[in-house]
mmCIF file of C-alpha atoms in Angstrom:
data_model
loop_
_atom_site.group_PDB
_atom_site.id
_atom_site.type_symbol
_atom_site.label_atom_id
_atom_site.label_comp_id
_atom_site.label_asym_id
_atom_site.label_seq_id
_atom_site.Cartn_x
_atom_site.Cartn_y
_atom_site.Cartn_z
ATOM 1 C CA MET T 1149 0.000 0.000 0.000
ATOM 2 C CA SER T 1150 1.412 3.383 -0.995
ATOM 3 C CA SER T 1151 2.003 6.186 1.500
ATOM 4 C CA VAL T 1152 -0.754 8.237 -0.164
ATOM 5 C CA ASN T 1153 -3.294 5.473 0.464
ATOM 6 C CA VAL T 1154 -2.099 5.111 4.060
ATOM 7 C CA GLN T 1155 -2.542 8.838 4.662
ATOM 8 C CA ARG T 1156 -5.976 8.727 3.048
ATOM 9 C CA ASN T 1157 -7.066 5.807 5.225
ATOM 10 C CA VAL T 1158 -5.803 7.537 8.370
ATOM 11 C CA PHE T 1159 -7.664 10.731 7.451
ATOM 12 C CA GLN T 1160 -10.881 8.802 6.735
ATOM 13 C CA LYS T 1161 -10.753 7.306 10.232
ATOM 14 C CA VAL T 1162 -11.145 10.794 11.679
ATOM 15 C CA PRO T 1163 -14.851 11.594 12.246
ATOM 16 C CA ALA T 1164 -16.237 13.954 9.604
ATOM 17 C CA ARG T 1165 -17.113 16.627 12.170
ATOM 18 C CA LEU T 1166 -13.536 16.685 13.476
ATOM 19 C CA ARG T 1167 -11.674 16.800 10.160
ATOM 20 C CA GLY T 1168 -11.795 20.588 10.067
ATOM 21 C CA TRP T 1169 -9.806 20.660 13.303
ATOM 22 C CA VAL T 1170 -6.872 18.667 11.920
ATOM 23 C CA LEU T 1171 -5.038 21.656 10.423
ATOM 24 C CA PRO T 1172 -5.550 24.023 13.410
ATOM 25 C CA VAL T 1173 -4.336 21.342 15.831
ATOM 26 C CA LEU T 1174 -1.323 20.664 13.613
ATOM 27 C CA ILE T 1175 -0.456 24.374 13.448
ATOM 28 C CA LEU T 1176 -0.821 24.677 17.226
ATOM 29 C CA ALA T 1177 1.444 21.659 17.775
ATOM 30 C CA VAL T 1178 4.150 23.023 15.474
ATOM 31 C CA TRP T 1179 3.874 26.455 17.098
ATOM 32 C CA TRP T 1180 4.244 24.981 20.596
ATOM 33 C CA ALA T 1181 7.166 22.780 19.498
ATOM 34 C CA VAL T 1182 9.080 25.696 17.954
ATOM 35 C CA VAL T 1183 8.669 27.855 21.067
ATOM 36 C CA ALA T 1184 9.424 25.000 23.500
ATOM 37 C CA SER T 1185 12.585 23.982 21.638
ATOM 38 C CA GLY T 1186 13.989 27.514 21.745
ATOM 39 C CA ALA T 1187 14.438 27.536 17.974
ATOM 40 C CA SER T 1188 13.439 31.199 17.951
ATOM 41 C CA ASP T 1189 13.928 33.844 20.625
ATOM 42 C CA SER T 1190 12.075 36.573 18.745
ATOM 43 C CA PRO T 1191 9.606 38.549 20.903
ATOM 44 C CA LEU T 1192 7.182 38.281 17.987
ATOM 45 C CA LEU T 1193 6.840 34.541 18.598
ATOM 46 C CA VAL T 1194 5.133 34.139 21.944
ATOM 47 C CA SER T 1195 4.015 30.798 23.323
ATOM 48 C CA PRO T 1196 0.454 29.468 22.989
ATOM 49 C CA LEU T 1197 0.312 29.457 26.786
ATOM 50 C CA ALA T 1198 0.969 33.218 26.882
ATOM 51 C CA VAL T 1199 -1.848 33.812 24.400
ATOM 52 C CA TRP T 1200 -4.153 31.608 26.474
ATOM 53 C CA GLN T 1201 -3.281 33.474 29.674
ATOM 54 C CA ARG T 1202 -3.869 36.817 27.958
ATOM 55 C CA GLY T 1203 -7.234 35.570 26.732
ATOM 56 C CA VAL T 1204 -8.255 34.394 30.200
ATOM 57 C CA GLY T 1205 -7.282 37.794 31.571
ATOM 58 C CA GLN T 1206 -9.387 39.529 28.914
ATOM 59 C CA VAL T 1207 -12.400 37.351 29.725
ATOM 60 C CA VAL T 1208 -12.120 37.633 33.510
ATOM 61 C CA SER T 1209 -11.628 41.402 33.444
ATOM 62 C CA GLY T 1210 -14.591 41.818 31.079
ATOM 63 C CA GLU T 1211 -12.525 43.722 28.509
ATOM 64 C CA LEU T 1212 -13.238 41.120 25.849
ATOM 65 C CA TRP T 1213 -17.019 41.395 26.264
ATOM 66 C CA VAL T 1214 -16.923 45.189 26.169
ATOM 67 C CA ALA T 1215 -14.854 45.204 22.975
ATOM 68 C CA LEU T 1216 -16.765 42.369 21.326
ATOM 69 C CA SER T 1217 -20.205 43.794 22.096
ATOM 70 C CA ALA T 1218 -19.183 47.198 20.695
ATOM 71 C CA SER T 1219 -17.913 45.613 17.470
ATOM 72 C CA LEU T 1220 -20.950 43.371 17.028
ATOM 73 C CA TRP T 1221 -23.287 46.313 17.696
ATOM 74 C CA ARG T 1222 -21.654 48.348 14.914
ATOM 75 C CA MET T 1223 -21.659 45.372 12.568
ATOM 76 C CA ALA T 1224 -25.332 44.578 13.223
ATOM 77 C CA TRP T 1225 -26.492 48.126 12.529
ATOM 78 C CA GLY T 1226 -24.302 48.520 9.454
ATOM 79 C CA PHE T 1227 -25.273 45.115 8.085
ATOM 80 C CA GLY T 1228 -28.970 45.728 8.670
ATOM 81 C CA ILE T 1229 -28.970 49.148 7.041
ATOM 82 C CA GLY T 1230 -26.710 48.244 4.124
ATOM 83 C CA SER T 1231 -28.304 44.898 3.269
ATOM 84 C CA GLY T 1232 -31.840 46.293 3.629
ATOM 85 C CA ILE T 1233 -31.186 49.148 1.226
ATOM 86 C CA GLY T 1234 -29.221 46.770 -1.002
ATOM 87 C CA LEU T 1235 -32.163 44.375 -1.313
ATOM 88 C CA ALA T 1236 -34.471 47.240 -2.274
ATOM 89 C CA VAL T 1237 -32.073 48.695 -4.845
ATOM 90 C CA GLY T 1238 -31.179 45.285 -6.267
ATOM 91 C CA ALA T 1239 -34.857 44.344 -6.609
ATOM 92 C CA LEU T 1240 -35.582 47.645 -8.336
ATOM 93 C CA LEU T 1241 -32.712 47.233 -10.799
ATOM 94 C CA GLY T 1242 -33.532 43.585 -11.445
ATOM 95 C CA TRP T 1243 -37.271 44.064 -11.893
ATOM 96 C CA SER T 1244 -37.321 47.337 -13.831
ATOM 97 C CA ARG T 1245 -35.344 47.788 -17.028
ATOM 98 C CA TRP T 1246 -36.104 51.504 -16.881
ATOM 99 C CA ALA T 1247 -34.579 51.804 -13.401
ATOM 100 C CA GLU T 1248 -31.551 49.786 -14.500
ATOM 101 C CA ARG T 1249 -30.931 52.149 -17.401
ATOM 102 C CA LEU T 1250 -31.370 55.187 -15.161
ATOM 103 C CA VAL T 1251 -29.485 54.084 -12.030
ATOM 104 C CA GLY T 1252 -27.352 51.203 -13.295
ATOM 105 C CA PRO T 1253 -24.459 53.200 -14.820
ATOM 106 C CA THR T 1254 -24.046 55.266 -11.645
ATOM 107 C CA PHE T 1255 -24.164 52.183 -9.431
ATOM 108 C CA HIS T 1256 -21.639 50.254 -11.527
ATOM 109 C CA THR T 1257 -19.321 53.278 -11.387
ATOM 110 C CA LEU T 1258 -19.569 53.640 -7.619
ATOM 111 C CA LYS T 1259 -18.897 49.955 -6.992
ATOM 112 C CA GLN T 1260 -15.464 50.341 -8.632
ATOM 113 C CA ILE T 1261 -14.358 52.816 -5.950
ATOM 114 C CA SER T 1262 -12.336 51.207 -3.178
ATOM 115 C CA LEU T 1263 -14.298 51.063 0.042
ATOM 116 C CA PHE T 1264 -11.455 52.603 2.026
ATOM 117 C CA ALA T 1265 -11.447 55.611 -0.291
ATOM 118 C CA TRP T 1266 -14.671 56.703 1.420
ATOM 119 C CA ILE T 1267 -13.023 56.916 4.851
ATOM 120 C CA PRO T 1268 -11.821 60.550 4.555
ATOM 121 C CA MET T 1269 -15.257 61.709 3.397
ATOM 122 C CA LEU T 1270 -17.092 59.757 6.109
ATOM 123 C CA SER T 1271 -14.775 61.094 8.794
ATOM 124 C CA MET T 1272 -15.411 64.653 7.616
ATOM 125 C CA TRP T 1273 -19.182 64.135 7.535
ATOM 126 C CA PHE T 1274 -19.660 62.082 10.701
ATOM 127 C CA GLY T 1275 -16.438 62.434 12.674
ATOM 128 C CA LEU T 1276 -14.594 59.459 14.146
ATOM 129 C CA GLY T 1277 -17.410 58.017 16.252
ATOM 130 C CA ASP T 1278 -19.891 55.205 15.829
ATOM 131 C CA THR T 1279 -21.947 56.984 13.166
ATOM 132 C CA ALA T 1280 -19.029 57.026 10.728
ATOM 133 C CA LYS T 1281 -18.185 53.405 11.499
ATOM 134 C CA VAL T 1282 -21.764 52.215 11.001
ATOM 135 C CA ALA T 1283 -21.952 54.146 7.718
ATOM 136 C CA PHE T 1284 -18.727 52.502 6.554
ATOM 137 C CA VAL T 1285 -20.026 49.027 7.441
ATOM 138 C CA ALA T 1286 -23.341 49.773 5.702
ATOM 139 C CA MET T 1287 -21.489 50.645 2.505
ATOM 140 C CA ALA T 1288 -19.551 47.382 2.716
ATOM 141 C CA ALA T 1289 -22.803 45.438 3.109
ATOM 142 C CA PHE T 1290 -24.650 47.324 0.375
ATOM 143 C CA PHE T 1291 -22.806 46.396 -2.818
ATOM 144 C CA PRO T 1292 -22.704 42.556 -2.617
ATOM 145 C CA VAL T 1293 -26.424 42.423 -1.796
ATOM 146 C CA VAL T 1294 -27.322 44.646 -4.747
ATOM 147 C CA LEU T 1295 -25.201 42.678 -7.204
ATOM 148 C CA ASN T 1296 -26.451 39.251 -6.129
ATOM 149 C CA THR T 1297 -30.072 40.379 -5.926
ATOM 150 C CA LEU T 1298 -29.802 41.789 -9.432
ATOM 151 C CA GLU T 1299 -28.173 38.600 -10.695
ATOM 152 C CA GLY T 1300 -30.742 36.401 -8.968
ATOM 153 C CA LEU T 1301 -33.716 38.225 -10.455
ATOM 154 C CA ARG T 1302 -32.196 38.328 -13.924
ATOM 155 C CA SER T 1303 -31.427 34.590 -13.815
ATOM 156 C CA VAL T 1304 -35.038 33.496 -13.231
ATOM 157 C CA PRO T 1305 -35.851 31.196 -16.193
ATOM 158 C CA ARG T 1306 -38.268 32.754 -18.647
ATOM 159 C CA GLU T 1307 -40.197 29.472 -18.766
ATOM 160 C CA TYR T 1308 -41.184 29.872 -15.103
ATOM 161 C CA LEU T 1309 -42.538 33.347 -15.803
ATOM 162 C CA GLU T 1310 -44.492 31.966 -18.736
ATOM 163 C CA VAL T 1311 -46.066 29.368 -16.446
ATOM 164 C CA ALA T 1312 -47.076 32.159 -14.044
ATOM 165 C CA ARG T 1313 -48.589 34.118 -16.939
ATOM 166 C CA VAL T 1314 -50.549 31.126 -18.224
ATOM 167 C CA TYR T 1315 -52.017 30.488 -14.779
ATOM 168 C CA GLU T 1316 -52.803 34.194 -14.405
ATOM 169 C CA PHE T 1317 -50.725 34.721 -11.286
ATOM 170 C CA SER T 1318 -50.902 38.174 -9.794
ATOM 171 C CA VAL T 1319 -47.692 40.169 -9.368
ATOM 172 C CA TRP T 1320 -47.511 39.153 -5.707
ATOM 173 C CA GLN T 1321 -48.096 35.473 -6.535
ATOM 174 C CA THR T 1322 -45.434 35.617 -9.241
ATOM 175 C CA LEU T 1323 -42.926 37.139 -6.832
ATOM 176 C CA ARG T 1324 -43.721 34.752 -3.988
ATOM 177 C CA ARG T 1325 -44.187 31.482 -5.867
ATOM 178 C CA VAL T 1326 -41.897 31.871 -8.893
ATOM 179 C CA VAL T 1327 -39.308 34.622 -8.579
ATOM 180 C CA ALA T 1328 -38.428 34.152 -4.901
ATOM 181 C CA PRO T 1329 -37.732 30.377 -5.117
ATOM 182 C CA ALA T 1330 -35.630 30.773 -8.271
ATOM 183 C CA ALA T 1331 -33.645 33.782 -7.014
ATOM 184 C CA ALA T 1332 -33.274 32.682 -3.380
ATOM 185 C CA PRO T 1333 -29.806 31.054 -3.686
ATOM 186 C CA SER T 1334 -28.328 34.180 -5.232
ATOM 187 C CA LEU T 1335 -30.034 36.368 -2.621
ATOM 188 C CA PHE T 1336 -28.569 34.326 0.213
ATOM 189 C CA THR T 1337 -25.155 34.407 -1.424
ATOM 190 C CA GLY T 1338 -25.349 38.186 -1.415
ATOM 191 C CA ILE T 1339 -26.431 38.258 2.222
ATOM 192 C CA GLN T 1340 -23.648 35.862 3.186
ATOM 193 C CA LEU T 1341 -21.027 37.972 1.422
ATOM 194 C CA SER T 1342 -22.568 41.082 2.954
ATOM 195 C CA LEU T 1343 -22.251 39.615 6.455
ATOM 196 C CA ILE T 1344 -18.607 38.666 5.886
ATOM 197 C CA TYR T 1345 -17.764 42.072 4.441
ATOM 198 C CA SER T 1346 -19.609 43.758 7.305
ATOM 199 C CA TRP T 1347 -17.474 41.998 9.893
ATOM 200 C CA LEU T 1348 -14.262 42.818 8.003
ATOM 201 C CA ALA T 1349 -15.384 46.415 7.508
ATOM 202 C CA THR T 1350 -16.122 46.706 11.228
ATOM 203 C CA LEU T 1351 -12.521 45.834 12.025
ATOM 204 C CA GLY T 1352 -11.257 48.173 9.316
ATOM 205 C CA ALA T 1353 -13.410 51.033 10.595
ATOM 206 C CA GLU T 1354 -12.197 50.520 14.164
ATOM 207 C CA TYR T 1355 -8.626 50.390 12.965
ATOM 208 C CA LEU T 1356 -8.797 53.499 10.773
ATOM 209 C CA LEU T 1357 -11.263 55.494 12.870
ATOM 210 C CA ALA T 1358 -9.495 54.655 16.099
ATOM 211 C CA SER T 1359 -11.846 55.928 18.771
ATOM 212 C CA GLY T 1360 -13.945 54.009 21.267
ATOM 213 C CA LYS T 1361 -13.947 50.315 22.112
ATOM 214 C CA GLY T 1362 -13.863 47.331 19.785
ATOM 215 C CA ILE T 1363 -11.867 44.291 18.730
ATOM 216 C CA GLY T 1364 -10.030 46.435 16.212
ATOM 217 C CA ASN T 1365 -9.024 48.777 19.026
ATOM 218 C CA THR T 1366 -7.818 45.766 21.020
ATOM 219 C CA LEU T 1367 -5.482 44.900 18.144
ATOM 220 C CA ILE T 1368 -4.278 48.505 18.062
ATOM 221 C CA ASP T 1369 -3.531 48.426 21.798
ATOM 222 C CA GLY T 1370 -1.524 45.245 21.356
ATOM 223 C CA ARG T 1371 0.480 46.740 18.518
ATOM 224 C CA GLU T 1372 1.209 50.022 20.290
ATOM 225 C CA HIS T 1373 2.397 48.297 23.481
ATOM 226 C CA PHE T 1374 4.130 45.490 21.588
ATOM 227 C CA TRP T 1375 1.951 42.881 23.312
ATOM 228 C CA MET T 1376 2.119 40.119 20.747
ATOM 229 C CA ASP T 1377 0.036 37.795 22.892
ATOM 230 C CA LEU T 1378 -2.824 40.333 22.859
ATOM 231 C CA VAL T 1379 -2.533 40.749 19.085
ATOM 232 C CA LEU T 1380 -2.670 36.990 18.505
ATOM 233 C CA PHE T 1381 -5.572 36.618 20.900
ATOM 234 C CA GLY T 1382 -7.444 39.336 19.012
ATOM 235 C CA VAL T 1383 -6.783 37.577 15.714
ATOM 236 C CA VAL T 1384 -8.155 34.319 17.139
ATOM 237 C CA VAL T 1385 -11.305 36.084 18.375
ATOM 238 C CA VAL T 1386 -11.816 37.722 14.979
ATOM 239 C CA GLY T 1387 -11.530 34.372 13.223
ATOM 240 C CA LEU T 1388 -13.884 32.613 15.648
ATOM 241 C CA VAL T 1389 -16.539 35.325 15.340
ATOM 242 C CA GLY T 1390 -16.362 35.150 11.547
ATOM 243 C CA PHE T 1391 -16.649 31.360 11.665
ATOM 244 C CA VAL T 1392 -19.681 31.489 13.962
ATOM 245 C CA LEU T 1393 -21.450 34.129 11.861
ATOM 246 C CA ASN T 1394 -20.900 32.136 8.679
ATOM 247 C CA ALA T 1395 -22.083 28.905 10.319
ATOM 248 C CA LEU T 1396 -25.239 30.552 11.682
ATOM 249 C CA LEU T 1397 -26.128 32.033 8.306
ATOM 250 C CA ALA T 1398 -25.488 28.712 6.535
ATOM 251 C CA ALA T 1399 -27.807 26.936 8.988
ATOM 252 C CA LEU T 1400 -30.456 29.627 8.520
ATOM 253 C CA GLU T 1401 -30.210 29.329 4.731
ATOM 254 C CA LYS T 1402 -30.578 25.556 4.887
ATOM 255 C CA ARG T 1403 -33.657 25.884 7.073
ATOM 256 C CA LEU T 1404 -35.376 28.690 5.189
ATOM 257 C CA LEU T 1405 -34.722 27.274 1.714
ATOM 258 C CA ALA T 1406 -35.882 23.754 2.475
ATOM 259 C CA TRP T 1407 -39.010 24.482 0.441
ATOM 260 C CA ARG T 1408 -37.154 25.760 -2.627
ATOM 261 C CA ASP T 1409 -36.364 22.448 -4.307
ATOM 262 C CA ARG T 1410 -39.959 21.285 -3.931
ATOM 263 C CA THR T 1411 -41.323 24.513 -5.410
ATOM 264 C CA ILE T 1412 -38.894 24.540 -8.350
ATOM 265 C CA ALA T 1413 -39.596 20.865 -9.031
ATOM 266 C CA ARG T 1414 -43.332 21.584 -9.077
ATOM 267 C CA LEU T 1415 -42.852 24.438 -11.533
ATOM 268 C CA SER T 1416 -40.677 22.246 -13.743
ATOM 269 C CA LEU T 1417 -43.289 19.494 -13.808
ATOM 270 C CA ILE T 1418 -45.985 21.993 -14.708
ATOM 271 C CA HIS T 1419 -43.856 23.318 -17.558
ATOM 272 C CA ILE T 1420 -43.037 19.827 -18.865
ATOM 273 C CA SER T 1421 -46.699 18.890 -18.900
ATOM 274 C CA GLU T 1422 -47.404 21.920 -21.162
ATOM 275 C CA PRO T 1423 -50.406 23.233 -19.276
ATOM 276 C CA THR T 1424 -53.338 24.911 -20.915
ATOM 277 C CA ARG T 1425 -55.261 27.822 -19.504
ATOM 278 C CA PRO T 1426 -57.783 26.469 -17.011
ATOM 279 C CA GLU T 1427 -61.386 26.948 -18.022
ATOM 280 C CA ARG T 1428 -63.461 29.376 -16.042
ATOM 281 C CA ILE T 1429 -66.604 27.954 -14.471
#
């Protein structure tokens, strides 16, 4: 048996739910071994134990909860505002050709501007407080939702719309029973990207608009005082929060879209059977 097959068999013996932990555990083991062996005496390479102790201190003192709650509050407001407006604008552009011709060129021009290029303008308009940070996060959440909503609406098969027309669906019935099931995956992709970008933008806003509390400010404190253990702990927290947010949204998508396959299959069967207009009684 070749070494590749041996490695594959060993990996397959690991439970499926634990396979994602193989690489982090391996990295942690190598990190601990390098520090314990004294292979590097750089102050930039602190031990995992030091990071753990710093994290325990942050939790016990309550500093972690203060910073994390401030960051999540900004992200929630920015995500809600940006994704809500993005859904409305994306639906308008996707449903109305006239609106797409009128607003589309401006939107596609604005989306090419780097998000961080708006920081000077936002700081002049709103200062360095929470308002500017929420506005920055809202802009980060806005564009992916618009683009994916537009793509989802434009990708609805014409045959499904023809079925709705033959059965004399109202506009609301067409949206609810035809357009929404067909466009839902793209809509959720936009929301998922929006949530990820919102979390990243929250950290960027806290880093560039350095006032108040937040995880980004925790990273700044670690850098300014050369506390590498605090910086690494902050990075771990950022990664864990992003992982949890993504997992929660994936579970929500799976639950909410459980009906989609059944609805699309029903529409496909109706189309294959070539329905005729039902007679009025």
